[in-house]
Coordinates of N, CA and C in Angstrom, one line a residue:
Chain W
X2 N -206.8 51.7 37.7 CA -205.7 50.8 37.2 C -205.9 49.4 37.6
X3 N -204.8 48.6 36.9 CA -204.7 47.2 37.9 C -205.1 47.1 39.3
X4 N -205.4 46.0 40.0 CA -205.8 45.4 41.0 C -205.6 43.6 40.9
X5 N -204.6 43.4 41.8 CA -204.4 41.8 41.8 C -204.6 41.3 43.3
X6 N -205.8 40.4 43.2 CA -205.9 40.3 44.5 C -205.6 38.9 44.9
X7 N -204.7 38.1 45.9 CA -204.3 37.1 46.0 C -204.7 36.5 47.1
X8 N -205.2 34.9 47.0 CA -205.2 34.3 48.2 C -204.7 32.6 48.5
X9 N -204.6 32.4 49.6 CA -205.2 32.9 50.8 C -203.4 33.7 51.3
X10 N -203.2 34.2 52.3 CA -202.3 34.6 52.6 C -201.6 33.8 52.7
X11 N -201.9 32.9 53.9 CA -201.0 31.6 54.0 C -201.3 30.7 54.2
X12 N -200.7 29.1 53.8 CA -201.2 28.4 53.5 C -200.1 27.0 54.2
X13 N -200.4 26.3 55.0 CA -200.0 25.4 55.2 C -200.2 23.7 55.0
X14 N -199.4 22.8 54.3 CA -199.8 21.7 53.9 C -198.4 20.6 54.3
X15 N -199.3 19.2 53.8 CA -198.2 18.5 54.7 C -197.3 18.4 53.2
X16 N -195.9 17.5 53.2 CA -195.1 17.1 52.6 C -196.3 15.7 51.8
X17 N -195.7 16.0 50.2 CA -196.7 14.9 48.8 C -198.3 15.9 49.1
X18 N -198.5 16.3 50.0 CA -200.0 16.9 49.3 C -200.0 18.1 48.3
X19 N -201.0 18.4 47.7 CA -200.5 19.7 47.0 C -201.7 20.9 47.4
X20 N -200.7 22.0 47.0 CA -201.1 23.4 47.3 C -201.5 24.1 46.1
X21 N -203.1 25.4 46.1 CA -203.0 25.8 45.3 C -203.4 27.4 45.8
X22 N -202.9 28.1 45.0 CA -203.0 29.8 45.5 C -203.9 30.2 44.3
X23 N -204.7 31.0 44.2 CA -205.1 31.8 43.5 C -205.2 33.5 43.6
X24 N -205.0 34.2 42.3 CA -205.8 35.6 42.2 C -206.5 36.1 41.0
X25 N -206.8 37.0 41.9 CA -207.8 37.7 40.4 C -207.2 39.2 39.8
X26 N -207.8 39.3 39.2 CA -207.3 40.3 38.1 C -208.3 41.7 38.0
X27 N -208.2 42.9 37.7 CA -209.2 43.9 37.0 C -209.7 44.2 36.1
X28 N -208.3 44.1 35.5 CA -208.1 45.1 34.1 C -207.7 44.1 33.0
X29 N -209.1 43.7 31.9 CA -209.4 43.0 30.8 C -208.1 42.8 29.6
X30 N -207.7 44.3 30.3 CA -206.1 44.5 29.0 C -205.3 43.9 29.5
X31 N -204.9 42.9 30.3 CA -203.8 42.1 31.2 C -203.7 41.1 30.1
X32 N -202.5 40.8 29.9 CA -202.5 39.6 29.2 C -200.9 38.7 29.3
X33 N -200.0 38.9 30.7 CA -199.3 38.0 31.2 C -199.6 38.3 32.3
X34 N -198.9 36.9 33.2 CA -199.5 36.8 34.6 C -198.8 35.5 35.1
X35 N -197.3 36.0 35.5 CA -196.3 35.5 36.0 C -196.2 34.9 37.3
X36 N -196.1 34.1 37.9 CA -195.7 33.7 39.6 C -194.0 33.5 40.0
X37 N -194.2 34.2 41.1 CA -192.4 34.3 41.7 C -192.5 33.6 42.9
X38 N -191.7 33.1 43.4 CA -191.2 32.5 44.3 C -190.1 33.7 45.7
X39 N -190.0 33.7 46.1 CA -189.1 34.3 47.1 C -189.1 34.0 48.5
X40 N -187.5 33.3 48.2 CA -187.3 32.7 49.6 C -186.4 33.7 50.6
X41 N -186.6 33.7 52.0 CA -186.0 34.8 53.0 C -185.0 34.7 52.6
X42 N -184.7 36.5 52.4 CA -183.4 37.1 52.1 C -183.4 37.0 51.2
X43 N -184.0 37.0 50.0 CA -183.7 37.1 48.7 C -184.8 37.6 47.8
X44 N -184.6 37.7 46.4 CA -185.0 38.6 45.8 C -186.2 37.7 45.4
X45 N -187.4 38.1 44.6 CA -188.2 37.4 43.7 C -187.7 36.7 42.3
X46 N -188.3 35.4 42.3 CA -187.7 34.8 41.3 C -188.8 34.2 40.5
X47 N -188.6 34.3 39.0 CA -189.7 33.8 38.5 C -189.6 32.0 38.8
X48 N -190.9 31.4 38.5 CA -191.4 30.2 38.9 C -191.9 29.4 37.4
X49 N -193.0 30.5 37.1 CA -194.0 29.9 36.1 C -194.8 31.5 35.2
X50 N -195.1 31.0 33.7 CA -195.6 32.2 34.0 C -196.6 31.9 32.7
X51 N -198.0 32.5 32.5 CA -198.6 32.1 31.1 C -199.3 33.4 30.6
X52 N -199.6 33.8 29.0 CA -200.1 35.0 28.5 C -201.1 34.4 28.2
X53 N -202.2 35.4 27.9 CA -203.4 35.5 27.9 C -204.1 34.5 26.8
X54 N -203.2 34.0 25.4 CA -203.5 33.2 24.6 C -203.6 31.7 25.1
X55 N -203.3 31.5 26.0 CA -203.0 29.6 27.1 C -203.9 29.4 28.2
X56 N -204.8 28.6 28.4 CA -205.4 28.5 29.1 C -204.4 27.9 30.5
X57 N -203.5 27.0 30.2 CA -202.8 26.3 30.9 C -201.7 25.9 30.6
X58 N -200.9 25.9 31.7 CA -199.4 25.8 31.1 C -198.7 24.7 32.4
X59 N -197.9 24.2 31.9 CA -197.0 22.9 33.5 C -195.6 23.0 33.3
X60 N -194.9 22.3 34.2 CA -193.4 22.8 34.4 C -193.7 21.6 35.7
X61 N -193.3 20.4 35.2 CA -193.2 19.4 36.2 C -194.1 19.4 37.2
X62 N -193.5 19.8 38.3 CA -195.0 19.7 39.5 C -195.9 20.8 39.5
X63 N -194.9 22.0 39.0 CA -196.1 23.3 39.2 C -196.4 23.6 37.7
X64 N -198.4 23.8 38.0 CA -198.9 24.1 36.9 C -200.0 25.6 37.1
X65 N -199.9 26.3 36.5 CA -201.1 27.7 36.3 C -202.0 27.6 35.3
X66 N -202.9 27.8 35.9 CA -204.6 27.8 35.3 C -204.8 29.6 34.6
X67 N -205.3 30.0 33.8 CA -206.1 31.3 33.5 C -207.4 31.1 33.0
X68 N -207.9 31.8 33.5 CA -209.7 32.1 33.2 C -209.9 33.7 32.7
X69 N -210.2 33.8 31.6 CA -209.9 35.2 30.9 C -211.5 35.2 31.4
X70 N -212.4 34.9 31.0 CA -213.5 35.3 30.9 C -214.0 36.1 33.1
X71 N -213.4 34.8 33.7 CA -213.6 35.2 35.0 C -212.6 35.8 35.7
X72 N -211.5 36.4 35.0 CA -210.2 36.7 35.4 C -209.9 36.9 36.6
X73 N -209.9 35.4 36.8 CA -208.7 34.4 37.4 C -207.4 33.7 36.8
X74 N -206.4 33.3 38.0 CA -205.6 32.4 37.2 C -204.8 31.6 38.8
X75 N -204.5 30.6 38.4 CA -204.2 29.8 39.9 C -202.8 29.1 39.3
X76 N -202.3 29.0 41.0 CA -200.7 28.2 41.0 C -201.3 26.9 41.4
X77 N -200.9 25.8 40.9 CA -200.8 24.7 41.6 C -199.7 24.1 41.2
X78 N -199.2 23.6 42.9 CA -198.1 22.6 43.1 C -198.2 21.2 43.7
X79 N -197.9 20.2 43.0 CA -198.4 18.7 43.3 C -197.0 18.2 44.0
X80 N -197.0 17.4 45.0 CA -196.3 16.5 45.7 C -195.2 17.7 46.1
X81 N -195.8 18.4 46.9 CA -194.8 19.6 47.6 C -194.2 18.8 48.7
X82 N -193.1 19.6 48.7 CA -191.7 19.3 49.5 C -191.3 20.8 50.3
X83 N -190.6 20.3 51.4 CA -189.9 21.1 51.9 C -189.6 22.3 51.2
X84 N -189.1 21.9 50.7 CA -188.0 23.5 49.7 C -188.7 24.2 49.2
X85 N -190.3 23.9 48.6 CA -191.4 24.7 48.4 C -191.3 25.8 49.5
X86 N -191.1 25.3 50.5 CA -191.8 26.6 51.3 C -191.2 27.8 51.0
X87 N -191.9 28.7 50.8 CA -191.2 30.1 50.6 C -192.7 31.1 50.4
X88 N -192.6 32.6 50.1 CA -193.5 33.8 50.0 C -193.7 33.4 48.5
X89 N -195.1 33.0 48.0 CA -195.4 33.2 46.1 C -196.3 34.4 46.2
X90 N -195.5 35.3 44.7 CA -196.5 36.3 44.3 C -197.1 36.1 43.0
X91 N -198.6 36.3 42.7 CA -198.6 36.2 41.4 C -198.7 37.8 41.1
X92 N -198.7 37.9 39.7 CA -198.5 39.3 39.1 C -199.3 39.3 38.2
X93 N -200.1 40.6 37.4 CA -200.2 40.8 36.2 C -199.9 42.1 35.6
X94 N -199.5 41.8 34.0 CA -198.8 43.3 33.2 C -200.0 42.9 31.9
X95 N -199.9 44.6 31.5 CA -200.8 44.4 30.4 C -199.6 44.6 29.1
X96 N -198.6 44.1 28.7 CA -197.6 44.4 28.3 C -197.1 45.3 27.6
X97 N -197.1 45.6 26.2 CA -197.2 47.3 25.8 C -195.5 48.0 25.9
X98 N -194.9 49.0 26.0 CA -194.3 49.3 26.2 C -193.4 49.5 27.3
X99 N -194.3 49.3 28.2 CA -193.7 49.3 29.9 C -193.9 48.3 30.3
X100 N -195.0 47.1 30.3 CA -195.0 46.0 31.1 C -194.9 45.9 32.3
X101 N -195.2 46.8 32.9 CA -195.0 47.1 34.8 C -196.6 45.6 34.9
X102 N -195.3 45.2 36.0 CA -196.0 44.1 36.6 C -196.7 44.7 38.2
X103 N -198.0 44.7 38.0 CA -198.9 44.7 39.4 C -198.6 43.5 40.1
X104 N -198.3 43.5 41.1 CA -198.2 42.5 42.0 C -199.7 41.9 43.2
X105 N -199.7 41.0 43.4 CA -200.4 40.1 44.6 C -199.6 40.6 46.1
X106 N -200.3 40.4 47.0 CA -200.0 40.4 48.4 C -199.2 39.6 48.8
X107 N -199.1 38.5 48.0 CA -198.2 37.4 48.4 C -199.0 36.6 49.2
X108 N -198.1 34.9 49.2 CA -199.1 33.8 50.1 C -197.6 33.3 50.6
X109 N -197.9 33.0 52.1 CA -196.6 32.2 52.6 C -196.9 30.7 52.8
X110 N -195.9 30.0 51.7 CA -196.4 28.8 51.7 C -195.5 27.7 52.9
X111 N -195.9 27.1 54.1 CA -195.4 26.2 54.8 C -195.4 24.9 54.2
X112 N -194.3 23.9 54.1 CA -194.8 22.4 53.5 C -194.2 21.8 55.0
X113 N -194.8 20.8 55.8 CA -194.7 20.2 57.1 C -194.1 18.7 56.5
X114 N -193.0 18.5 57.0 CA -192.4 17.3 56.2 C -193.2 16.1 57.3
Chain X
X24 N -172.6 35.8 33.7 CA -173.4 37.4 33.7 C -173.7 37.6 35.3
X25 N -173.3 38.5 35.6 CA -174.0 38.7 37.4 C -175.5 38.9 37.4
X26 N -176.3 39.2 36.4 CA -177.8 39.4 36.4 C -177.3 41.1 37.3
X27 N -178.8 40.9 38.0 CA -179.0 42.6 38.6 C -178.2 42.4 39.7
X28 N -177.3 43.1 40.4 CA -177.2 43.7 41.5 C -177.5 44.9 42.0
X29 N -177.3 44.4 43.4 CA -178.0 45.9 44.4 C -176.7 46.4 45.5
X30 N -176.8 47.3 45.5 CA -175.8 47.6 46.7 C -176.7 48.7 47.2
X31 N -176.4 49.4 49.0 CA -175.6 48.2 49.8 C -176.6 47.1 50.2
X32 N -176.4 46.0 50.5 CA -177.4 45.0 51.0 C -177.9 45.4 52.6
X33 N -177.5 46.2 53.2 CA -178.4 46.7 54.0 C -177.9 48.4 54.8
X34 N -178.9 48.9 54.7 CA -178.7 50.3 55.3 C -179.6 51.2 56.9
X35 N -178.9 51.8 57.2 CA -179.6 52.6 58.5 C -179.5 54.0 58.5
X36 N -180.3 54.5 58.3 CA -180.5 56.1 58.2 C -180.9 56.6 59.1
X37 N -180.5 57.9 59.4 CA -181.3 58.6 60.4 C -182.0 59.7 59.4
X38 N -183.7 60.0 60.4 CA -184.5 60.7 59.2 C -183.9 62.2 58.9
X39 N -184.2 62.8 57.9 CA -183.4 63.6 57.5 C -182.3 63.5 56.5
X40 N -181.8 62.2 56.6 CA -180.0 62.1 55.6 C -180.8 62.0 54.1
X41 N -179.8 61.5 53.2 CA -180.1 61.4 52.1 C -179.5 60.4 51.5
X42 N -179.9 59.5 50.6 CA -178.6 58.5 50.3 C -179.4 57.8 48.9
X43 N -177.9 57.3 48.1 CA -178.5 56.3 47.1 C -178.4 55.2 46.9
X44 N -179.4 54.2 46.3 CA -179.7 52.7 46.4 C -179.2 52.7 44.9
X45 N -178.5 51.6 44.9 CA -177.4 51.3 43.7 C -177.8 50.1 42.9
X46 N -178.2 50.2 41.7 CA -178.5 48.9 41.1 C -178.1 48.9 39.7
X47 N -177.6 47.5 39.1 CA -177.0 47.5 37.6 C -177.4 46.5 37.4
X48 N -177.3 46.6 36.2 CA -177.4 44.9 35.4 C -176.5 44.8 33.9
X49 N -176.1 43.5 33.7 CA -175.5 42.9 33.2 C -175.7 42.3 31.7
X50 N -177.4 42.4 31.5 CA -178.1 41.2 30.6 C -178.7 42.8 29.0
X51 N -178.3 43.9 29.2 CA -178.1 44.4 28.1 C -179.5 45.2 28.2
X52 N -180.4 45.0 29.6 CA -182.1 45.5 29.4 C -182.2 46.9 29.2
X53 N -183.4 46.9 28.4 CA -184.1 48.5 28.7 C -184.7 48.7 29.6
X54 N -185.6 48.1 30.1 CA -186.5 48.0 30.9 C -185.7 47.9 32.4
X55 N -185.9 49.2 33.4 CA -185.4 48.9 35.1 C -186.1 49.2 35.5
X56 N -186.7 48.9 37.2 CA -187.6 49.2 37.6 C -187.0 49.2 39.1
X57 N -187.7 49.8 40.2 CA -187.3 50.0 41.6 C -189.0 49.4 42.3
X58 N -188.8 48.8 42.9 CA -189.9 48.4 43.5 C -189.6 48.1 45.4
X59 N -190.9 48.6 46.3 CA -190.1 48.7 47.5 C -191.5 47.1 48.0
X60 N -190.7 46.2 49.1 CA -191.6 45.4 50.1 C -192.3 45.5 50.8
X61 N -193.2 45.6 51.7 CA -193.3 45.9 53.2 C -194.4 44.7 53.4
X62 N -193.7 44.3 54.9 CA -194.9 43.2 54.6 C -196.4 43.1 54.6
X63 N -197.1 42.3 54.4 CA -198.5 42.2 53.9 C -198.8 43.0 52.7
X64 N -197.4 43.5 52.0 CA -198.2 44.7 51.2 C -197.5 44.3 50.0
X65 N -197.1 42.8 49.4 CA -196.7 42.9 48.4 C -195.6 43.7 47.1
X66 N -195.2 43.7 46.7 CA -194.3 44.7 45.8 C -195.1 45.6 45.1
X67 N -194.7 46.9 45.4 CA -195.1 48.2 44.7 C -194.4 48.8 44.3
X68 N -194.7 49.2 42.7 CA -193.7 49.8 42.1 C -193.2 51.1 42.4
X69 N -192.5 51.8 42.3 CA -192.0 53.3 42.5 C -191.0 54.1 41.5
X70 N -190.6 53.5 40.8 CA -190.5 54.1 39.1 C -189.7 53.2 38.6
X71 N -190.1 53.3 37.2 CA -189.6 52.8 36.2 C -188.8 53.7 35.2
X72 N -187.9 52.6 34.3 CA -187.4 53.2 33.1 C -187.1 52.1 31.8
X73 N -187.9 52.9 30.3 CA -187.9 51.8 29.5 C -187.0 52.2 28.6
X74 N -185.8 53.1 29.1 CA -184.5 53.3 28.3 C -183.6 54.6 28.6
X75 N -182.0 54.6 28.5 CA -181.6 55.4 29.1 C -182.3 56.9 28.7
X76 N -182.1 57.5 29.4 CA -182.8 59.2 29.6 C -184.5 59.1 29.5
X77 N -184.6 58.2 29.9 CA -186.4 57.9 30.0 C -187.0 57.2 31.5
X78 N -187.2 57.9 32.4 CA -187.8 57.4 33.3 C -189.5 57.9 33.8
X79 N -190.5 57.3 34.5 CA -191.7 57.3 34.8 C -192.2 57.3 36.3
X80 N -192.9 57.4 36.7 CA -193.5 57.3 38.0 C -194.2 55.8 37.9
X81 N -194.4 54.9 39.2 CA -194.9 54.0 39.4 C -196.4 54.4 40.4
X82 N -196.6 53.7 40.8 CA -197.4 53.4 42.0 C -197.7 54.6 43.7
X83 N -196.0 54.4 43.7 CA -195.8 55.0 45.2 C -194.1 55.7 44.7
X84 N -194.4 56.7 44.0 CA -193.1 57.7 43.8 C -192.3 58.8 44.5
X85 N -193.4 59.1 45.9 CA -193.6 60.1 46.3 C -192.2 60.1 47.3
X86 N -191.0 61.0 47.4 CA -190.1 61.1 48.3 C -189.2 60.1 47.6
X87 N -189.0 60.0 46.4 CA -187.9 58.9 45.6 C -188.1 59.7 44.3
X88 N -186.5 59.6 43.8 CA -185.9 60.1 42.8 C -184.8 59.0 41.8
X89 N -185.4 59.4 40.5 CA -184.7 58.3 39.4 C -184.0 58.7 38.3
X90 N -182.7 58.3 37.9 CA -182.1 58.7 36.6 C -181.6 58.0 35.7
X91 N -181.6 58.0 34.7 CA -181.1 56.8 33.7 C -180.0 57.4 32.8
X92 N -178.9 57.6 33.0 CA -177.9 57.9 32.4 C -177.3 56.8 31.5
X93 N -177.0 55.7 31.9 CA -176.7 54.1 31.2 C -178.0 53.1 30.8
X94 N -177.9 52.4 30.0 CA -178.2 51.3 29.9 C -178.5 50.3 31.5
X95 N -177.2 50.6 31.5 CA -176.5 49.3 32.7 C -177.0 50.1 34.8
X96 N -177.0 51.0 34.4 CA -177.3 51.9 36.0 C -178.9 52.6 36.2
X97 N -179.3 52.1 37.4 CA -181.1 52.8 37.6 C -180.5 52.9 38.9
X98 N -180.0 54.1 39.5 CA -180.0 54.6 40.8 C -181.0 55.2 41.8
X99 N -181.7 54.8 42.5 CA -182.9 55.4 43.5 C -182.2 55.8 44.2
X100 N -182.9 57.5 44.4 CA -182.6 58.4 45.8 C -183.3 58.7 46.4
X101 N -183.2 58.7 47.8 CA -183.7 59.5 48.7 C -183.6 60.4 48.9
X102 N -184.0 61.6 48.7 CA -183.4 62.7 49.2 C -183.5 63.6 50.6
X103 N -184.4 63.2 51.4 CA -184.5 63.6 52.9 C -185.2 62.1 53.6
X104 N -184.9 61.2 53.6 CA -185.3 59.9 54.3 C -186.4 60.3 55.6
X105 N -187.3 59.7 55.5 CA -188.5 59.6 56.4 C -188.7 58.3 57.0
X106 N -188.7 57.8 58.1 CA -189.1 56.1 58.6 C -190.4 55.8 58.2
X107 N -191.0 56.3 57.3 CA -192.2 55.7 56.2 C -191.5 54.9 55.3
X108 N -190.2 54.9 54.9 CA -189.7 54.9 54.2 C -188.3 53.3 54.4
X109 N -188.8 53.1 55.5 CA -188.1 51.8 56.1 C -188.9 50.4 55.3
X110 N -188.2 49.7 54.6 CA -188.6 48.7 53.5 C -187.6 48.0 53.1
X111 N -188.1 47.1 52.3 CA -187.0 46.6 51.5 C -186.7 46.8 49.8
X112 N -186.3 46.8 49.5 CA -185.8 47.7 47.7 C -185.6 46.7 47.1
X113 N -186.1 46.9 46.0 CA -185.5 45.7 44.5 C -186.1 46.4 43.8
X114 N -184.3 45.9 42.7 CA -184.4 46.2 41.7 C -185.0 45.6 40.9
X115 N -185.4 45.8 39.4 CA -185.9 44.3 38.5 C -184.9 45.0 37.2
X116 N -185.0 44.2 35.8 CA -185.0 44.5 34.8 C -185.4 43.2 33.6
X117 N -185.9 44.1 32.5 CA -186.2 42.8 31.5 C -185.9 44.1 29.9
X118 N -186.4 42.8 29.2 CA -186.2 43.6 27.2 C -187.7 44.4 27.4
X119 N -187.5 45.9 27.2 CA -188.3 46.2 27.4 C -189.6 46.3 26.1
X120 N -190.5 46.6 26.3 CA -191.8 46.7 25.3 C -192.1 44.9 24.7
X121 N -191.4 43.9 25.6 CA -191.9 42.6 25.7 C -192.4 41.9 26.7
X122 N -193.5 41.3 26.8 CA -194.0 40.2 27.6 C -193.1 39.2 28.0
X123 N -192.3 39.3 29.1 CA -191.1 38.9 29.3 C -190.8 38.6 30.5
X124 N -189.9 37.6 30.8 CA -189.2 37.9 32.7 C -188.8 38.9 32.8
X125 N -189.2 39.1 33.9 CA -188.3 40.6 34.7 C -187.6 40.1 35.7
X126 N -186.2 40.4 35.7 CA -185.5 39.8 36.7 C -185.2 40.4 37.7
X127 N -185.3 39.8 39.1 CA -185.1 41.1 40.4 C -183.6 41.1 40.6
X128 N -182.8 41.9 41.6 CA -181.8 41.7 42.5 C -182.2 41.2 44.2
X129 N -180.8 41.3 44.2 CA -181.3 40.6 46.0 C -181.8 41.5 46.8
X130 N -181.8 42.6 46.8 CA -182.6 43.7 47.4 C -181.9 44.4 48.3
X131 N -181.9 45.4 49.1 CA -181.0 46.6 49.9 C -182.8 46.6 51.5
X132 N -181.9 46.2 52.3 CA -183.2 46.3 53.3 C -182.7 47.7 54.3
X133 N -183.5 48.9 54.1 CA -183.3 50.0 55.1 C -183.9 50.3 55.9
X134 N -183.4 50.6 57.1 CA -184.2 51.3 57.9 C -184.0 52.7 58.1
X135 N -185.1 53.5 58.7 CA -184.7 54.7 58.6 C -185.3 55.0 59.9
X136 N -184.3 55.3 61.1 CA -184.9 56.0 62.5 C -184.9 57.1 62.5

């Protein structure tokens, strides 16, 4: 089955620099691959998310990369702030009738103001 | 819309009991899913459902039970609690058989001594 492997675990940076997480993927039939956010005590929230037809996609400061061929796909966030900090997962589903999302290990992101 | 809720937002079992983790949603989905935390270990699924009277096994199903009587209700049971079994719970739901958000709840954190 799926395999999403995510890095680095954690990742700390100062306040204006930016942060990028990446994972990789298994299974060729994947073709979304969503990033959540989740801050303590609360649930996952989506963030950003791109299908397999988009190499790249942005949403103000945060943007996701996909590489079908090397299946990868990476978060990056430019001019991080405080409130960034939180646990990101990325995920992928092969979508279909279930779309069960495999999840990443998660990265705990620190921003140092 | 309340989105998904979870009840109760936090529980303590002793091993042996038995109990159910309560989740609904609001937004009309087919698609529910139960997914448990633990840390370093990212979200794993533990079953799904892509419509009422239709449920599936996820990932890690073993010692959890699922029924889909409503649209609106995906109840997880325990039915003899094990302290393996100390995690945190979320729900998700989205339109199922689409490439789509899946939306979580705030999650039920248990322990089980």
């Amino acid at each position: 089955g799926e395999n999403v492997e995510q890095h680095p675990s954690t990742l700390s940076v100062q306040e204006g620099d930016s942060a990028v997480i990446k994972c990789t993927y298994s299974d060729s039939a994947s073709n979304y691959f969503p990033w959540y956010k989740q801050e303590l005590g609360k649930g996952p929230q989506l963030i950003i998310d791109i299908r397999s037809n988009v190499g790249e996609k942005k949403d103000q400061r945060i943007a996701v990369t996909l590489n079908k061929t090397a299946k990868h796909f990476s978060l990056h966030i430019t001019e991080t702030q405080p409130e960034d900090s939180a646990v990101y997962f990325c995920a992928a589903s092969k979508g279909g009738s279930q779309g069960n999302l495999i999840f990443g290990k998660g990265t705990k992101l620190s921003v140092k103001p | 819309n309340a989105g998904v809720t979870q009840t109760p937002k936090f529980q303590v079992l002793k091993t042996g009991q038995s109990m159910t983790l309560q989740c609904a949603q609001d937004m009309n989905h087919e698609y529910m899913s139960w997914y448990r935390q633990d840390p370093g270990m990212g979200l794993r699924l533990i079953h799904y459902s892509v419509g009422a009277g239709i449920t599936d096994q996820g990932e890690v199903p073993n010692g959890y039970n699922v029924s889909r009587s409503t649209t609106e209700d995906f109840p997880l049971r325990l039915l003899s609690a094990a302290p393996s079994q100390t995690s945190v719970y979320f729900c998700a739901s989205k339109v199922a058989g689409a490439v789509d958000t899946q939306y979580f709840g705030p999650g039920t954190r248990l322990t089980v001594l």
